Short mmCIF file of C-alpha atoms and ligand atoms in Angstrom, two decimals:
data_model
loop_
_atom_site.label_atom_id
_atom_site.label_comp_id
_atom_site.label_asym_id
_atom_site.label_seq_id
_atom_site.Cartn_x
_atom_site.Cartn_y
_atom_site.Cartn_z
CA MET A 1 0.00 0.00 0.00
CA GLU A 2 1.19 3.51 -0.73
CA ILE A 3 0.87 6.59 1.46
CA PHE A 4 0.22 10.05 0.05
CA VAL A 5 0.34 13.26 2.08
CA ASP A 6 -2.92 15.21 1.90
CA SER A 7 -1.39 18.66 2.24
CA ALA A 8 0.15 21.71 0.58
CA ASP A 9 2.39 22.51 3.55
CA PRO A 10 6.02 22.48 2.28
CA GLU A 11 7.56 21.52 5.63
CA GLU A 12 5.28 18.51 6.09
CA ILE A 13 5.61 17.36 2.47
CA ILE A 14 9.41 17.50 2.59
CA ARG A 15 9.47 15.94 6.09
CA TRP A 16 7.49 12.83 5.10
CA THR A 17 8.97 12.49 1.61
CA THR A 18 12.62 12.64 2.61
CA CYS A 19 12.20 9.88 5.22
CA GLY A 20 10.71 7.52 2.64
CA ILE A 21 7.14 7.51 3.97
CA ALA A 22 5.32 9.56 1.32
CA ASP A 23 4.78 8.14 -2.17
CA GLY A 24 2.91 11.19 -3.44
CA VAL A 25 0.87 14.27 -2.49
CA THR A 26 -2.78 15.21 -2.93
CA THR A 27 -4.29 18.67 -2.76
CA ASN A 28 -7.69 20.22 -3.37
CA PRO A 29 -8.84 23.85 -3.28
CA SER A 30 -9.67 23.61 0.47
CA VAL A 31 -6.26 22.11 1.28
CA MET A 32 -4.48 24.85 -0.77
CA LEU A 33 -6.45 27.54 1.09
CA LYS A 34 -5.81 26.01 4.53
CA ASP A 35 -2.07 25.72 3.85
CA LYS A 36 -1.88 29.25 2.39
CA ALA A 37 -0.87 28.09 -1.13
CA TYR A 38 -2.84 30.98 -2.62
CA ASP A 39 -1.00 30.91 -5.96
CA LEU A 40 -2.08 27.58 -7.48
CA GLU A 41 0.55 27.62 -10.24
CA ASP A 42 3.55 28.57 -8.08
CA GLY A 43 2.46 26.31 -5.23
CA SER A 44 1.85 23.29 -7.47
CA LYS A 45 5.11 23.76 -9.39
CA ALA A 46 7.08 23.93 -6.13
CA ILE A 47 5.48 20.80 -4.63
CA ALA A 48 5.86 18.89 -7.92
CA ARG A 49 9.57 19.76 -7.94
CA TRP A 50 10.19 18.70 -4.31
CA ILE A 51 8.49 15.33 -4.68
CA HIS A 52 9.44 14.45 -8.28
CA PRO A 53 8.98 11.76 -9.65
CA ARG A 54 6.18 11.00 -7.16
CA PRO A 55 2.70 12.18 -8.26
CA LEU A 56 1.03 15.41 -7.15
CA SER A 57 -2.75 15.68 -7.57
CA VAL A 58 -4.07 19.16 -8.42
CA GLU A 59 -7.83 19.76 -8.67
CA VAL A 60 -9.72 21.77 -11.30
CA THR A 61 -11.56 24.84 -10.01
CA THR A 62 -14.50 25.21 -12.38
CA ASN A 63 -17.96 23.72 -13.01
CA ASP A 64 -17.73 24.39 -16.77
CA LEU A 65 -16.68 21.28 -18.68
CA ASP A 66 -14.84 23.10 -21.50
CA GLU A 67 -12.98 25.23 -18.98
CA MET A 68 -12.21 22.06 -17.01
CA LEU A 69 -10.49 20.59 -20.05
CA ASP A 70 -8.48 23.78 -20.69
CA GLN A 71 -7.50 24.06 -17.02
CA SER A 72 -6.46 20.40 -16.87
CA ARG A 73 -4.18 20.75 -19.90
CA ARG A 74 -2.66 23.92 -18.43
CA PHE A 75 -2.12 22.41 -14.95
CA ALA A 76 -0.62 19.25 -16.48
CA SER A 77 1.88 21.35 -18.45
CA TRP A 78 3.37 22.70 -15.18
CA ALA A 79 5.21 19.47 -14.36
CA PRO A 80 5.37 15.88 -15.65
CA ASN A 81 4.30 14.41 -12.30
CA ILE A 82 1.06 16.43 -11.99
CA VAL A 83 -2.13 14.35 -11.95
CA ILE A 84 -5.41 16.16 -12.56
CA LYS A 85 -8.25 15.77 -10.09
CA ILE A 86 -11.62 15.73 -11.84
CA PRO A 87 -14.78 15.36 -9.73
CA GLN A 88 -17.34 12.65 -10.54
CA GLU A 89 -19.79 15.40 -11.44
CA ASN A 90 -19.89 19.17 -11.18
CA GLN A 91 -21.91 20.92 -8.48
CA PHE A 92 -24.97 20.92 -10.75
CA GLY A 93 -24.92 17.15 -11.25
CA VAL A 94 -23.33 17.09 -14.73
CA PRO A 95 -21.10 13.97 -14.96
CA CYS A 96 -17.42 14.64 -15.74
CA TYR A 97 -16.45 11.20 -17.10
CA GLY A 98 -15.99 12.51 -20.67
CA ILE A 99 -13.31 14.92 -19.41
CA MET A 100 -11.53 12.10 -17.57
CA ASN A 101 -11.62 9.94 -20.70
CA GLN A 102 -10.32 12.71 -22.97
CA LEU A 103 -7.44 13.58 -20.62
CA GLU A 104 -6.31 9.99 -20.23
CA LYS A 105 -6.40 9.61 -24.05
CA GLU A 106 -4.07 12.63 -24.24
CA GLY A 107 -1.69 10.99 -21.76
CA ILE A 108 -2.69 13.22 -18.84
CA ARG A 109 -3.22 11.15 -15.68
CA VAL A 110 -6.54 11.66 -13.90
CA ASN A 111 -7.52 11.30 -10.26
CA ALA A 112 -11.32 10.84 -10.35
CA THR A 113 -12.18 12.54 -7.10
CA VAL A 114 -15.05 13.07 -4.64
CA ALA A 115 -16.23 9.47 -5.07
CA MET A 116 -18.76 8.36 -2.46
CA SER A 117 -20.08 5.11 -3.98
CA PHE A 118 -19.06 1.86 -5.68
CA GLY A 119 -21.16 2.90 -8.70
CA GLN A 120 -19.07 6.06 -9.17
CA VAL A 121 -15.91 3.97 -8.89
CA MET A 122 -17.13 1.71 -11.73
CA LEU A 123 -17.82 4.70 -13.99
CA SER A 124 -14.45 6.33 -13.22
CA ALA A 125 -12.64 3.09 -14.05
CA LYS A 126 -14.58 2.72 -17.31
CA ALA A 127 -13.62 6.33 -18.18
CA GLY A 128 -9.95 5.33 -17.73
CA ALA A 129 -8.96 7.23 -14.56
CA SER A 130 -5.52 6.32 -13.21
CA TYR A 131 -6.61 7.01 -9.61
CA ILE A 132 -10.05 7.09 -7.97
CA SER A 133 -10.40 8.99 -4.69
CA ILE A 134 -13.04 7.66 -2.29
CA PHE A 135 -13.85 10.04 0.57
CA TRP A 136 -13.83 7.89 3.71
CA GLY A 137 -14.98 10.55 6.23
CA ARG A 138 -17.68 11.97 4.01
CA VAL A 139 -19.12 8.54 3.13
CA GLY A 140 -19.39 7.95 6.89
CA ASP A 141 -21.00 11.40 7.45
CA GLU A 142 -23.94 10.24 5.34
CA GLY A 143 -24.35 6.96 7.25
CA GLY A 144 -22.58 4.94 4.55
CA ASN A 145 -20.04 2.17 5.18
CA PRO A 146 -16.72 3.40 3.71
CA SER A 147 -14.98 0.11 4.41
CA GLN A 148 -17.55 -1.77 2.30
CA VAL A 149 -17.30 0.76 -0.56
CA ILE A 150 -13.51 0.37 -0.59
CA SER A 151 -13.39 -3.41 -0.42
CA ASP A 152 -16.13 -3.81 -3.09
CA SER A 153 -14.33 -1.31 -5.34
CA VAL A 154 -10.86 -2.83 -4.98
CA LYS A 155 -12.17 -6.39 -5.53
CA TRP A 156 -14.11 -5.31 -8.64
CA LEU A 157 -11.21 -3.31 -10.13
CA GLU A 158 -8.81 -6.19 -9.61
CA HIS A 159 -11.25 -8.84 -10.86
CA TRP A 160 -11.77 -6.97 -14.14
CA LYS A 161 -8.14 -5.86 -14.32
CA TYR A 162 -8.75 -2.11 -14.51
CA LYS A 163 -5.62 0.02 -14.15
CA SER A 164 -7.35 2.45 -11.71
CA ARG A 165 -6.01 2.54 -8.16
CA VAL A 166 -8.14 3.44 -5.18
CA VAL A 167 -6.95 6.40 -3.10
CA VAL A 168 -8.74 6.77 0.22
CA GLY A 169 -9.05 10.41 1.30
CA SER A 170 -11.09 12.40 3.81
CA ILE A 171 -9.15 10.80 6.66
CA ARG A 172 -10.03 12.18 10.10
CA SER A 173 -8.23 9.85 12.51
CA VAL A 174 -5.51 7.21 12.70
CA ALA A 175 -8.27 4.61 13.05
CA ASP A 176 -9.58 5.68 9.61
CA VAL A 177 -6.13 5.01 8.11
CA LEU A 178 -5.92 1.55 9.64
CA GLN A 179 -9.46 0.60 8.61
CA ALA A 180 -8.91 1.88 5.06
CA ALA A 181 -5.72 -0.19 4.86
CA THR A 182 -7.55 -3.28 6.12
CA ALA A 183 -10.35 -2.71 3.61
CA GLY A 184 -7.76 -3.04 0.83
CA ALA A 185 -7.05 0.57 -0.21
CA HIS A 186 -4.22 0.77 -2.76
CA ILE A 187 -3.27 4.20 -1.39
CA VAL A 188 -4.33 6.22 1.66
CA THR A 189 -3.81 9.98 1.52
CA ILE A 190 -3.22 11.21 5.06
CA PRO A 191 -3.22 14.72 6.55
CA PRO A 192 0.28 15.10 8.08
CA GLN A 193 -0.93 15.44 11.69
CA PHE A 194 -2.21 11.85 11.55
CA ILE A 195 1.08 10.51 10.13
CA ALA A 196 2.84 12.03 13.14
CA LYS A 197 0.20 10.52 15.45
CA MET A 198 0.71 7.08 13.84
CA ALA A 199 4.41 7.30 14.65
CA ASP A 200 3.85 8.14 18.31
CA HIS A 201 3.00 5.81 21.21
CA LYS A 202 3.41 6.82 24.85
CA TYR A 203 4.73 3.35 25.78
CA THR A 204 7.36 3.60 23.01
CA ARG A 205 8.48 6.90 24.50
CA ALA A 206 8.51 5.46 28.05
CA THR A 207 10.51 2.40 26.91
CA VAL A 208 13.08 4.56 25.11
CA ALA A 209 13.33 6.73 28.26
CA GLN A 210 14.04 3.59 30.35
CA PHE A 211 16.76 2.53 27.86
CA MET A 212 18.36 5.99 28.14
CA VAL A 213 18.50 5.75 31.94
CA ASP A 214 19.98 2.22 31.82
CA ALA A 215 22.50 3.20 29.13
CA GLN A 216 23.66 6.03 31.38
CA LYS A 217 23.96 3.66 34.37
CA ALA A 218 25.94 1.13 32.29
CA LEU A 219 28.25 3.86 31.09
CA GLU A 220 28.92 4.97 34.67
CA LYS A 221 29.74 1.35 35.69
CA MET A 222 32.10 0.96 32.71
CA THR A 223 33.86 4.19 33.65
CA LEU A 224 34.26 2.97 37.28
CA ALA A 225 35.53 -0.45 36.12
CA ALA A 226 38.12 1.18 33.86
CA ARG A 227 39.67 3.08 36.83
C1 E4P B 301 -8.06 13.99 -0.89
O1 E4P B 301 -7.73 13.65 -2.02
C2 E4P B 301 -9.31 14.71 -0.61
O2 E4P B 301 -9.44 15.83 -1.42
C3 E4P B 301 -9.39 15.10 0.84
O3 E4P B 301 -8.85 14.08 1.64
C4 E4P B 301 -10.80 15.46 1.24
O4 E4P B 301 -10.88 15.57 2.62
P1 E4P B 301 -12.11 16.25 3.37
O5 E4P B 301 -13.30 15.36 3.25
O6 E4P B 301 -11.62 16.37 4.79
O7 E4P B 301 -12.35 17.58 2.73
#
């Protein structure tokens, strides 16, 4: 399973990429705003450069399908490792699968985003999306079972040998990460604060503290013995 960082914060992206944990980065307009990446072009180019050749997902910012296509081509021209996030449908319910299909035909990788159901996953795969982002937290908000959506989707994609890989986003706790992994996610995209939380355990810290005390004691005994 791969781990992506769901962030536009340079420090966190570099931190988790340089230690070999992060296999890619995802953003969306809300993430860019939260992390103060107000200039989409400059911000995306910088992240793409730091993490190259790992993929960076950048999302379109329009409801208009023609504009979506133009934007996607422009965003993709910024760096070779940029993947374009296209929603399942625009905010007025117009499906965006034709855009996904066109971009993939042009060699531009697509992350079919804001997926909430197995049905949407099927359509995104048929349209040729390289990645399909299922929103764990938001599926749960509506009373859905995100674990079931993920395991059904992954089984179906693998059975029919689609190239699409499931990215689980909308992660709100470490438990979400672990359950998404158990459900068979190909990739989980994690906000950096939860990666840090995954690394930490109070008993690990206490055990390391005990080792430090004993190492000090052993050192003192060695010094005495050497006299
Ligand atoms: C990732 O690809 C998604 O855009 C992101 O995780 C969505 O998270 P949210 O539901 O917290 O907005």
